Coordinates of C-alpha atoms in Angstrom, one line a residue:
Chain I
X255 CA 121.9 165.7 4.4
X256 CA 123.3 162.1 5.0
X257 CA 122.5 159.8 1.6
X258 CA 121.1 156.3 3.2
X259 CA 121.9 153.8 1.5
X260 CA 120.6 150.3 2.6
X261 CA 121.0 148.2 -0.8
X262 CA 125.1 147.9 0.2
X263 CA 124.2 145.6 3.4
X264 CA 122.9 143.3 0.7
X265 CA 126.4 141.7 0.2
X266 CA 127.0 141.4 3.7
X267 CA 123.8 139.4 4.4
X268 CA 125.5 136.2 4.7
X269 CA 127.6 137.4 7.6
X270 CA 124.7 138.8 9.0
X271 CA 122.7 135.6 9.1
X272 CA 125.9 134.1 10.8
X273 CA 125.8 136.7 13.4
X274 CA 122.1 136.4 14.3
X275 CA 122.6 132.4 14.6
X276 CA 125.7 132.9 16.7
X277 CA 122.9 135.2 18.5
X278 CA 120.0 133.4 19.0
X279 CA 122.1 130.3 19.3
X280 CA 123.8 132.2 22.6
X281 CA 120.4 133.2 24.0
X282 CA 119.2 129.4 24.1
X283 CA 122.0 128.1 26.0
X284 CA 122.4 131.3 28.5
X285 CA 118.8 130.8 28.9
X286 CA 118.9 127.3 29.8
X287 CA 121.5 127.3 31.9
X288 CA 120.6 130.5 33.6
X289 CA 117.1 128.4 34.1
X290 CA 119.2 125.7 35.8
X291 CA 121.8 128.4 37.6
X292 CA 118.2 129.9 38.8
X293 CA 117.1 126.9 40.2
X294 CA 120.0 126.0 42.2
X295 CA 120.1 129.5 44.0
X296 CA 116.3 129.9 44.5
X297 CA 116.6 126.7 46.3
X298 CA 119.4 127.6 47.9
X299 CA 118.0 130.7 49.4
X300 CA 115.1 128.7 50.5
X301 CA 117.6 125.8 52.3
X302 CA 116.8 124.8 55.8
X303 CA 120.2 125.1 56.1
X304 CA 121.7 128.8 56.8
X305 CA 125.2 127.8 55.1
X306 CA 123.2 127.2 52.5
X307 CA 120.9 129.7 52.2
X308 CA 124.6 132.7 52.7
X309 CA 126.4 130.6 49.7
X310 CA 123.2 131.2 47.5
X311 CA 122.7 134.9 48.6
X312 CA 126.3 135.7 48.4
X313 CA 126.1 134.3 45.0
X314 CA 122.9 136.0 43.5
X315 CA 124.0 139.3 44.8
X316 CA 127.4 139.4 43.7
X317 CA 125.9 138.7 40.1
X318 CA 122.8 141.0 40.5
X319 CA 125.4 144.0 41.9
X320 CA 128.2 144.5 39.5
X321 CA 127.7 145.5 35.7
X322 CA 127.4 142.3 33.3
X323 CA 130.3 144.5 31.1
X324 CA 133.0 143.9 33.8
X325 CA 131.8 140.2 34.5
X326 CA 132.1 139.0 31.2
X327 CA 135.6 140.9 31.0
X328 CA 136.9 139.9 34.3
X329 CA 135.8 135.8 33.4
X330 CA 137.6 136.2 30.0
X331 CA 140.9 138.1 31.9
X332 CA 140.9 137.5 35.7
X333 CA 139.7 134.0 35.6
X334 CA 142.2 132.6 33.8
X335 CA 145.4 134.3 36.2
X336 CA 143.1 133.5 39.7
X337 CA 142.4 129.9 39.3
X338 CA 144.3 128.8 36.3
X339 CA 141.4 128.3 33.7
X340 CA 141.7 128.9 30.5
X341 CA 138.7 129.9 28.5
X342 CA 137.8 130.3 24.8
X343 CA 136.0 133.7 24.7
X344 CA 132.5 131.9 23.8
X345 CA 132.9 129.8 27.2
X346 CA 133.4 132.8 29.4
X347 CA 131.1 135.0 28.1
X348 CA 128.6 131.9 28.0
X349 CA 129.3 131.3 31.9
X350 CA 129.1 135.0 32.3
X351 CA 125.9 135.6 30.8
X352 CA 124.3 132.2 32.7
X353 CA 125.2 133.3 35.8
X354 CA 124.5 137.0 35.4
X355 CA 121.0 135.7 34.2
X356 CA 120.8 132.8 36.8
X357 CA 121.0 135.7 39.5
X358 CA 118.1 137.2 38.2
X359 CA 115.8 134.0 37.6
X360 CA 116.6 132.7 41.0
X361 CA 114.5 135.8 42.6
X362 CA 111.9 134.9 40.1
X363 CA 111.6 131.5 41.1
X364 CA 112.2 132.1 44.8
X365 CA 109.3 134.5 44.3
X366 CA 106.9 132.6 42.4
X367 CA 107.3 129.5 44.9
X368 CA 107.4 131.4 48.2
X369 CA 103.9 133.2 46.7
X370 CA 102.0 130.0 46.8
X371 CA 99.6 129.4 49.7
X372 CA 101.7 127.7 52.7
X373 CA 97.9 126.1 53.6
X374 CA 98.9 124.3 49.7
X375 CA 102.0 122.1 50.8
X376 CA 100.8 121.7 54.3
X377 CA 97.3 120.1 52.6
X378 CA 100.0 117.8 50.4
X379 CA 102.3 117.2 54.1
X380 CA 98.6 116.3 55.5
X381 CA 98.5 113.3 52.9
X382 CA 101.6 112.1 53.9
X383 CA 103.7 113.8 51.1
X384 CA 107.6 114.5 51.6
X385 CA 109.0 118.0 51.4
X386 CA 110.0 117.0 48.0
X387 CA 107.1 115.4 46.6
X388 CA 105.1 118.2 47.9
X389 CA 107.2 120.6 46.1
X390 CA 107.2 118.4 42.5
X391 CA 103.5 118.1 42.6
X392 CA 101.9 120.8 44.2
X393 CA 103.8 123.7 44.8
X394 CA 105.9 124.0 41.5
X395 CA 103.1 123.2 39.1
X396 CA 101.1 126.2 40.1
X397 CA 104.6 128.8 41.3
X398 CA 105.9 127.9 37.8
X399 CA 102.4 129.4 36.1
X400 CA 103.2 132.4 37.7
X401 CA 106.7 132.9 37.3
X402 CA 106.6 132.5 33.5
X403 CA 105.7 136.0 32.7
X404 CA 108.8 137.2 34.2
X405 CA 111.0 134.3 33.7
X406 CA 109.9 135.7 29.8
X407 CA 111.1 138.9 30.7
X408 CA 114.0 138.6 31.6
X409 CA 114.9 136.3 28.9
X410 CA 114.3 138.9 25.9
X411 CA 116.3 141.2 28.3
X412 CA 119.3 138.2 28.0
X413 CA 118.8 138.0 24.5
X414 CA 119.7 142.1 24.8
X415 CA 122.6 141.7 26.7
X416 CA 124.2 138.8 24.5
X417 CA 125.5 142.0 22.4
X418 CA 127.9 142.6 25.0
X419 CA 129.5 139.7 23.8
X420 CA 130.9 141.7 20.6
X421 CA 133.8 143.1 23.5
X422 CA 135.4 139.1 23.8
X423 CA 135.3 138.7 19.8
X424 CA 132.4 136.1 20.4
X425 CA 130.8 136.2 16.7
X426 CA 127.1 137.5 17.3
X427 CA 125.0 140.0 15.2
X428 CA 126.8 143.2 17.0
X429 CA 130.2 141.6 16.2
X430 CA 129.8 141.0 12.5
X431 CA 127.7 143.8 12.3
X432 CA 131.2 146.0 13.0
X433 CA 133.1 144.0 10.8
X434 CA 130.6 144.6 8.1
X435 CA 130.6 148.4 9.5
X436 CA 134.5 148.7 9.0
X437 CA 134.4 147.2 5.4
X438 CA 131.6 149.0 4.0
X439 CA 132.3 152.0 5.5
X440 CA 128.5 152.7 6.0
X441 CA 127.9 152.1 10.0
X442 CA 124.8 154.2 10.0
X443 CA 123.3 152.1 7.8
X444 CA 124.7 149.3 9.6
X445 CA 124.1 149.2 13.1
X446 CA 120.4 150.5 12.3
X447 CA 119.8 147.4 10.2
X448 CA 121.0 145.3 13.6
X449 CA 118.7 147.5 15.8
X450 CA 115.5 146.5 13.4
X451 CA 116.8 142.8 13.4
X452 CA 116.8 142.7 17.4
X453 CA 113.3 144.9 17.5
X454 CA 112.0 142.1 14.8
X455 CA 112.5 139.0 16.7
X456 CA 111.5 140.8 20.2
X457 CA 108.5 142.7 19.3
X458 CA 106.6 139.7 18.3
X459 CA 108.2 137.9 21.6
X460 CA 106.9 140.8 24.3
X461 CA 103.4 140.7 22.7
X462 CA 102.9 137.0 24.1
X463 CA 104.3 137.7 27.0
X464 CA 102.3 140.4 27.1
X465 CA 99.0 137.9 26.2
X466 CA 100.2 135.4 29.0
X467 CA 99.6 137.9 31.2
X468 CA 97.0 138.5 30.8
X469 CA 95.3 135.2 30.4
X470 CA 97.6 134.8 34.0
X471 CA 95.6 137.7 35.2
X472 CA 91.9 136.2 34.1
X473 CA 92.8 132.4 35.3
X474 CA 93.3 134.0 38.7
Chain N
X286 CA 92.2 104.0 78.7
X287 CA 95.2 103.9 77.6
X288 CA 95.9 100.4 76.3
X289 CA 92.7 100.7 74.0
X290 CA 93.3 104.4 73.0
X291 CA 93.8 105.5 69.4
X292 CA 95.3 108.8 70.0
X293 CA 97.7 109.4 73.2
X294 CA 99.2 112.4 73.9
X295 CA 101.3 112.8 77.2
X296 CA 102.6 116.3 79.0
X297 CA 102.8 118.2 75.2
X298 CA 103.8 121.8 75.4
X299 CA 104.7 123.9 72.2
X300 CA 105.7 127.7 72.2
X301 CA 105.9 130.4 69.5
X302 CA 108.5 132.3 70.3
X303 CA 107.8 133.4 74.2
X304 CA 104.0 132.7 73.3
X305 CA 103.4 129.2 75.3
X306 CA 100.4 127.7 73.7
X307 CA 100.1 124.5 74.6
X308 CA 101.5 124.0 78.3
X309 CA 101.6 119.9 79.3
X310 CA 98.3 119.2 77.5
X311 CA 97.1 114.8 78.2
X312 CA 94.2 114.1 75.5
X313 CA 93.3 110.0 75.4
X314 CA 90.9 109.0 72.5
X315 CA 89.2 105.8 71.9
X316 CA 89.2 103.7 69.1
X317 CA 86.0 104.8 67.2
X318 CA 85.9 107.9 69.7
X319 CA 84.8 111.4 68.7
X320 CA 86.0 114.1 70.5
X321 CA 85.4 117.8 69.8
X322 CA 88.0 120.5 71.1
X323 CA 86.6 123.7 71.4
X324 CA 87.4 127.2 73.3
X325 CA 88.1 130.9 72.4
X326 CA 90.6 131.9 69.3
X327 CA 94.3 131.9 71.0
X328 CA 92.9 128.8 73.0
X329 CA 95.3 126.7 71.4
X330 CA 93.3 123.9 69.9
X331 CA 93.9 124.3 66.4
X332 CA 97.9 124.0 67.6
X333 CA 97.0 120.7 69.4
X334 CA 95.2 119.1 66.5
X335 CA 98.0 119.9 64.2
X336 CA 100.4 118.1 66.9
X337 CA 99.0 114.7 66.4
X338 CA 99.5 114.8 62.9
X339 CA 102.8 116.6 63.7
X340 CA 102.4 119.6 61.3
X341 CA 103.2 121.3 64.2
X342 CA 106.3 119.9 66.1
X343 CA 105.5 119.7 69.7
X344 CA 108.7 121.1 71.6
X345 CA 108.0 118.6 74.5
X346 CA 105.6 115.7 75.5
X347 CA 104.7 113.1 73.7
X348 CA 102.5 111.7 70.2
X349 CA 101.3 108.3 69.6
X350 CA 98.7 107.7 67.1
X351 CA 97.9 103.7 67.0
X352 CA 101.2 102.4 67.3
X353 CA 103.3 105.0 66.6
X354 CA 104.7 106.9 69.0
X355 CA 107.2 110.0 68.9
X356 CA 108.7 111.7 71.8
X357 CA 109.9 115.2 72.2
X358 CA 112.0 117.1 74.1
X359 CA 114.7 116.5 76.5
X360 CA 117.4 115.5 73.8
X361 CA 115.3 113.3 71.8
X362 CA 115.6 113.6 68.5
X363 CA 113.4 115.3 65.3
X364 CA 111.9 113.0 63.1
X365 CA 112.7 112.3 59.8
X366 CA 110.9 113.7 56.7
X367 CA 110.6 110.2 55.8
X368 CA 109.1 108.9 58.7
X369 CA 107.2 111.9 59.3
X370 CA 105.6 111.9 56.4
X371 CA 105.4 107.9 56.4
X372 CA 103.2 108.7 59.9
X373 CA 101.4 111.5 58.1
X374 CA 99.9 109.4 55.4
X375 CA 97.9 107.4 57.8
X376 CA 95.9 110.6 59.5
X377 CA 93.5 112.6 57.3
X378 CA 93.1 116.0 58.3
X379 CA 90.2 118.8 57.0
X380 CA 91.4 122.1 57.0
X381 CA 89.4 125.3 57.4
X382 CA 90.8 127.1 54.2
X383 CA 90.2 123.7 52.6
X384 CA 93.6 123.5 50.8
X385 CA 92.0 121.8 48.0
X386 CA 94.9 122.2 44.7
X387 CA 93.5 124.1 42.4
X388 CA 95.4 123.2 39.4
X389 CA 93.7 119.5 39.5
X390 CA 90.4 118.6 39.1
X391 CA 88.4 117.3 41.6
X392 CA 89.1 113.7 41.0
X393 CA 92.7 114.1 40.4
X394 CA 92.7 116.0 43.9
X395 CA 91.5 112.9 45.6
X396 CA 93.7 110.8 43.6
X397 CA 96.6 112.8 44.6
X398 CA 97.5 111.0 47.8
X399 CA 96.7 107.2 47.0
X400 CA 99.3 107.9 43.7
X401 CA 101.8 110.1 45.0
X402 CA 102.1 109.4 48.3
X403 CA 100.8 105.3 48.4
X404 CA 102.0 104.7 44.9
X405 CA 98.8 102.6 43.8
X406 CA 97.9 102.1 40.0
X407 CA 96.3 105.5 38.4
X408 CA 93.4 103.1 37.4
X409 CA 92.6 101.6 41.4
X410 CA 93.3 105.4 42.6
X411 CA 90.9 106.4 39.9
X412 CA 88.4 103.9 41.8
X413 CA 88.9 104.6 44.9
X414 CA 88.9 108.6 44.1
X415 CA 85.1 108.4 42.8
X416 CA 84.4 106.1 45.4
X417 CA 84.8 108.5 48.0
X418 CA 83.8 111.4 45.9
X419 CA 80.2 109.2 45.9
X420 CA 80.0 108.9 49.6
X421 CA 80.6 112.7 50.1
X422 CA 78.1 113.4 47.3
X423 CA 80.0 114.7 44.6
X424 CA 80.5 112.1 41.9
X425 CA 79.2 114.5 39.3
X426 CA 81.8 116.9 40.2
X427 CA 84.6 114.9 39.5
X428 CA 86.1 116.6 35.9
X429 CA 85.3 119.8 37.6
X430 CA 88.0 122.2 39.1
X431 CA 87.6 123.3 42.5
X432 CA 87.6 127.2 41.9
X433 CA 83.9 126.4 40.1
X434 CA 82.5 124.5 43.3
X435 CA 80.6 126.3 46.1
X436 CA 82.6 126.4 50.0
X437 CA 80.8 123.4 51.3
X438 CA 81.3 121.2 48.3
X439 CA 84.9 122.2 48.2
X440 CA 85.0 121.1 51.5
X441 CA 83.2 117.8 50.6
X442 CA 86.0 117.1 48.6
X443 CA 88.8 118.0 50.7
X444 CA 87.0 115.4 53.1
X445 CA 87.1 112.6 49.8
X446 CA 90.8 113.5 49.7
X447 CA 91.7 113.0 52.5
X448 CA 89.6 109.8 53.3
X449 CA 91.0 108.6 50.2
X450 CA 94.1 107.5 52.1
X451 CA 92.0 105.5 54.7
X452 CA 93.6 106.8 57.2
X453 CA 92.9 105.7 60.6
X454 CA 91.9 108.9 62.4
X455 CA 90.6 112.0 60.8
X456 CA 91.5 115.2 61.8
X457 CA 89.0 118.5 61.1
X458 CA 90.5 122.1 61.9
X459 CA 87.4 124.7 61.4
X460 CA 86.3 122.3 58.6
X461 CA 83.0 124.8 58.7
X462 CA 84.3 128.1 60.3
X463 CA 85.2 129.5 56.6
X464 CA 81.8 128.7 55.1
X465 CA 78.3 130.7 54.3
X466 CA 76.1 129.7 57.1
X467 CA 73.7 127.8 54.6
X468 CA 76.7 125.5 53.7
X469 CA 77.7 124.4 56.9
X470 CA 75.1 122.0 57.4
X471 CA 76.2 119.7 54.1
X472 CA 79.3 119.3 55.6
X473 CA 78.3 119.0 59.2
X474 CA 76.0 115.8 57.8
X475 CA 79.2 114.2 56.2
X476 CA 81.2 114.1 59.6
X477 CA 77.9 113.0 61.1
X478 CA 78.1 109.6 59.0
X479 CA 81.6 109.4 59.5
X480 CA 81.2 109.4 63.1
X481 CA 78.1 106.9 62.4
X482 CA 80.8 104.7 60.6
X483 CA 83.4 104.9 63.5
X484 CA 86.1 106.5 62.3
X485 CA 88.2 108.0 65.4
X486 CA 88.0 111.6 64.6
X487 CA 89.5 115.0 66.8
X488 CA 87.0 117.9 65.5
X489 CA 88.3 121.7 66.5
X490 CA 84.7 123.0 66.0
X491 CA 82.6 126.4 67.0
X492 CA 79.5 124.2 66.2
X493 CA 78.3 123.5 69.7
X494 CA 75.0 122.1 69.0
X495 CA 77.3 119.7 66.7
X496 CA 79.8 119.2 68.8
X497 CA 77.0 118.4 71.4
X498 CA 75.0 116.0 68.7
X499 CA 78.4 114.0 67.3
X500 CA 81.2 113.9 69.8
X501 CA 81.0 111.8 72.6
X502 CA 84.1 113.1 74.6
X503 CA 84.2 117.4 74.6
X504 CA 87.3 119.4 75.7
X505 CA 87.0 123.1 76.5
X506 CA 90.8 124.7 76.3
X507 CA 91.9 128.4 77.1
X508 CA 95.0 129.9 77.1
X509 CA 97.4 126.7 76.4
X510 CA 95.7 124.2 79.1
X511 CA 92.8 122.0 78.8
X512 CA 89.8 123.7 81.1
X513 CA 87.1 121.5 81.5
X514 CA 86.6 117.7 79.5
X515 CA 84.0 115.5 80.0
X516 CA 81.2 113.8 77.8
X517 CA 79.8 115.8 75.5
X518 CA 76.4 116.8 76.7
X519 CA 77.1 116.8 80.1
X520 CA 80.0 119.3 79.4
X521 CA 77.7 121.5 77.4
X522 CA 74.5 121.1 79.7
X523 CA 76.5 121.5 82.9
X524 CA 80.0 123.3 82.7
X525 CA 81.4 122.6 86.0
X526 CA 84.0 125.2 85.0
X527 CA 83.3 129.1 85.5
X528 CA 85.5 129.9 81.8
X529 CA 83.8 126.7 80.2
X530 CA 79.9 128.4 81.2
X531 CA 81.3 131.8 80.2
X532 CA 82.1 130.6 76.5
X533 CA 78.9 128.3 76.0
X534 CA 76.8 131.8 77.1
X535 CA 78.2 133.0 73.6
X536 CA 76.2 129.4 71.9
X537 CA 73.2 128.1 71.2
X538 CA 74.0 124.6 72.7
X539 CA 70.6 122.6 71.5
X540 CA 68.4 122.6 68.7
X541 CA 68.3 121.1 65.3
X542 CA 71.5 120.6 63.3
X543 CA 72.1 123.5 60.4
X544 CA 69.7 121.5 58.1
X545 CA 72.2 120.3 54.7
X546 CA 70.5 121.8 51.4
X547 CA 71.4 119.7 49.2
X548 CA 71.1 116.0 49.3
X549 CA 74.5 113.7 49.3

């Protein structure tokens, strides 16, 4: 019978703070620029304009469709030989992620506006509201209610898949979390330590999703 | 006619697909003028009063509401967004689903327009908005939302919105053809003093007896071409028209208004 032994992590905590900041830090800004990625092809795919509308498509798919393992891999590798850009690991796996995720919000948003009422921006048209205007005042403020559930979702999924990160020697949790593995000998230990840590910090995250729902579901 | 007309629509035509709905419609309304469209579902009314305000873009023909005039077809070209919506702001229309937003309250709904759209001062909007939230009988409703108001009030206010722009020539789509029968007449009564006050006004209406009390001009359409039009009461007393006699059997044409329950 294996001997657990937990109290050896103890010396390795400060490496695993770093980790989880590197972490969390990671999430934020994949998140926010996946949010802004999202946008751009949600609108896209909504364009008037057909070129438009294939360039958006072309892009969600292509990011939706492959494996987020071999896009962060072929940014970091491929990238660099096919247009001449060199990368630091963190910005490629950074773009990566943000695009991988972008690919997913813009179907959120694209669904959460398209769900609205048509008779909703006609009525703002009728007033003599532009396209635009009717979109930033009426449309939006009620799609975005709707989408935040999911846009929620698929968040604490990013915040899962920064791990993958680990593979371009990006410092996160998983990362130092092998280093500390290799020194101590001890990856059971280890590596379940780093699954409570992620369970911790999304656990309490899925139950108010899970409560903005529902509130989503009464408001209705 | 024409050189005192307020709406003026020439030779429109508009298909969906291979579906011809309007085929070379001529409509002429006064200044001040009332007229009522009516005629079976597929008739294409509701497609002609969305033309004037152009949420519908006629494929041929011609628009003018006071003095602005579009033409369509034959090369000319689409509209700007600008200019549409520049043209839009002076036409209030009523729609049947009412289209009220629901994530405002009732004032900020008829507020909407004047500050978004005519960029006044939140305070003069905020004026104006329970001004015409008074005249339509409402003016305690204003802090409410509108999924806690009953169909004819929500209509009331999608009226207040909509005048709220003081648009030259109000528009009504079914204003009434979505409500509990007991509702209608509130809202009947509003378009009633509207029509008292002279606004210019195109009502697509299944409310014969209305459409016989209000409108001075009526227009019976079916299948894309305007039937039988005429003043009001002599068009409902007397179709000349075999189709226009056929859809008035289906009415009651006289009688009292649907009485309004509650009191403006």
């Amino acid at each position: 019978m294996y001997q657990w032994d937990f109290g050896i992590l103890w010396s390795y905590r400060w490496l695993f703070l770093n980790g989880l900041g590197v972490t969390v830090g990671f999430t934020v800004v994949i998140v926010l620029l996946g949010l802004v990625f999202g946008l751009f092809g949600a609108f896209g795919t909504l364009s008037r304009f057909k070129a438009v509308r294939l360039v958006a498509l072309t892009f969600i798919e292509a990011f939706r469709c492959t494996p987020i393992l071999v896009q962060l891999i072929w940014f970091y590798y491929a990238l660099p030989i096919l247009a001449g850009v060199e990368m630091t690991p963190i910005t490629a796996s950074a773009l990566a992620l943000s695009l991988y995720g972008g690919s997913f919000y813009s179907e959120i948003i694209r669904g959460g506006i398209i769900s609205i009422d048509k008779g909703q921006s006609e009525a703002g048209a009728a007033l003599g509201m532009t396209p635009g205007q009717g979109m930033r005042r009426i449309v939006l403020p009620q799609a975005i209610k709707r989408m935040i559930p999911a846009l929620m979702n698929q968040s604490i999924i990013q915040f899962k898949n920064t791990s993958l990160v680990s593979v371009l020697a990006v410092p996160d949790l998983v990362y130092q979390s092998q280093v500390a593995a290799h020194d101590s000998y001890r990856p059971l230990e280890t590596y379940t330590a780093v699954a409570v840590a992620y369970a911790a910090i999304l656990i309490p995250l899925t139950i108010i999703v899970r409560r903005g729902e529902k509130r989503l579901a009464v408001s209705e | 006619m024409s050189d005192t007309s307020k709406i003026e629509i020439r030779g429109l035509r508009k298909s969906f697909g291979s579906n011809e709905v309007l085929k070379n419609i001529n409509l002429d309304v006064a200044k001040g003028g009332v007229v009522a469209l009516i005629g079976p579902s597929g008739s294409g009314k509701s497609t002609l009063l969305r033309c004037i305000n152009l949420l519908v873009v006629p494929d041929g023909g011609s628009v003018r509401v006071g003095d602005t005039r579009f033409g369509f077809g034959d090369g000319s070209k689409l509209p700007e967004v600008k200019t549409l919506a520049r043209f839009r702001a002076t036409t209030g229309m009523v729609f049947q689903h009412f289209n009220l937003f629901p994530h405002m309250t009732t004032l900020q709904n008829v507020m909407e327009g004047p500050v978004t759209v005519r960029r006044m001062a939140k305070a003069d909007a905020e004026k104006l908005a329970r001004t015409q939230l008074a005249k339509v009988g409402l003016a305690e409703k204003a802090d409410q939302y509108p999924a806690t108001l009953s169909g004819g009030q929500k209509q009331r206010v999608a009226i207040a919105r909509a005048l709220a722009m003081e648009p030259d020539v109000m528009l009504f789509d079914e204003a009434t053809s979505a409500l509990d029968p007991e509702l209608v007449g509130e809202v009947l009564t509003v378009i009633q003093q509207l029509a008292s006050e002279g606004m210019t006004m195109v009502i697509v209406t299944h409310e014969i007896a209305f459409a016989r009390e209000v409108a001075d001009r009526l227009i019976f359409m079916r299948d894309g071409v305007v039937v039988e039009e005429g003043p009001a009461r002599q068009v409902i007393d007397n179709p000349k028209e075999a189709a226009t006699r056929a859809f008035l059997s289906h009415f009651h044409r006289t009688g009292a208004l649907p009485p309004a329950n509650t009191t403006p």
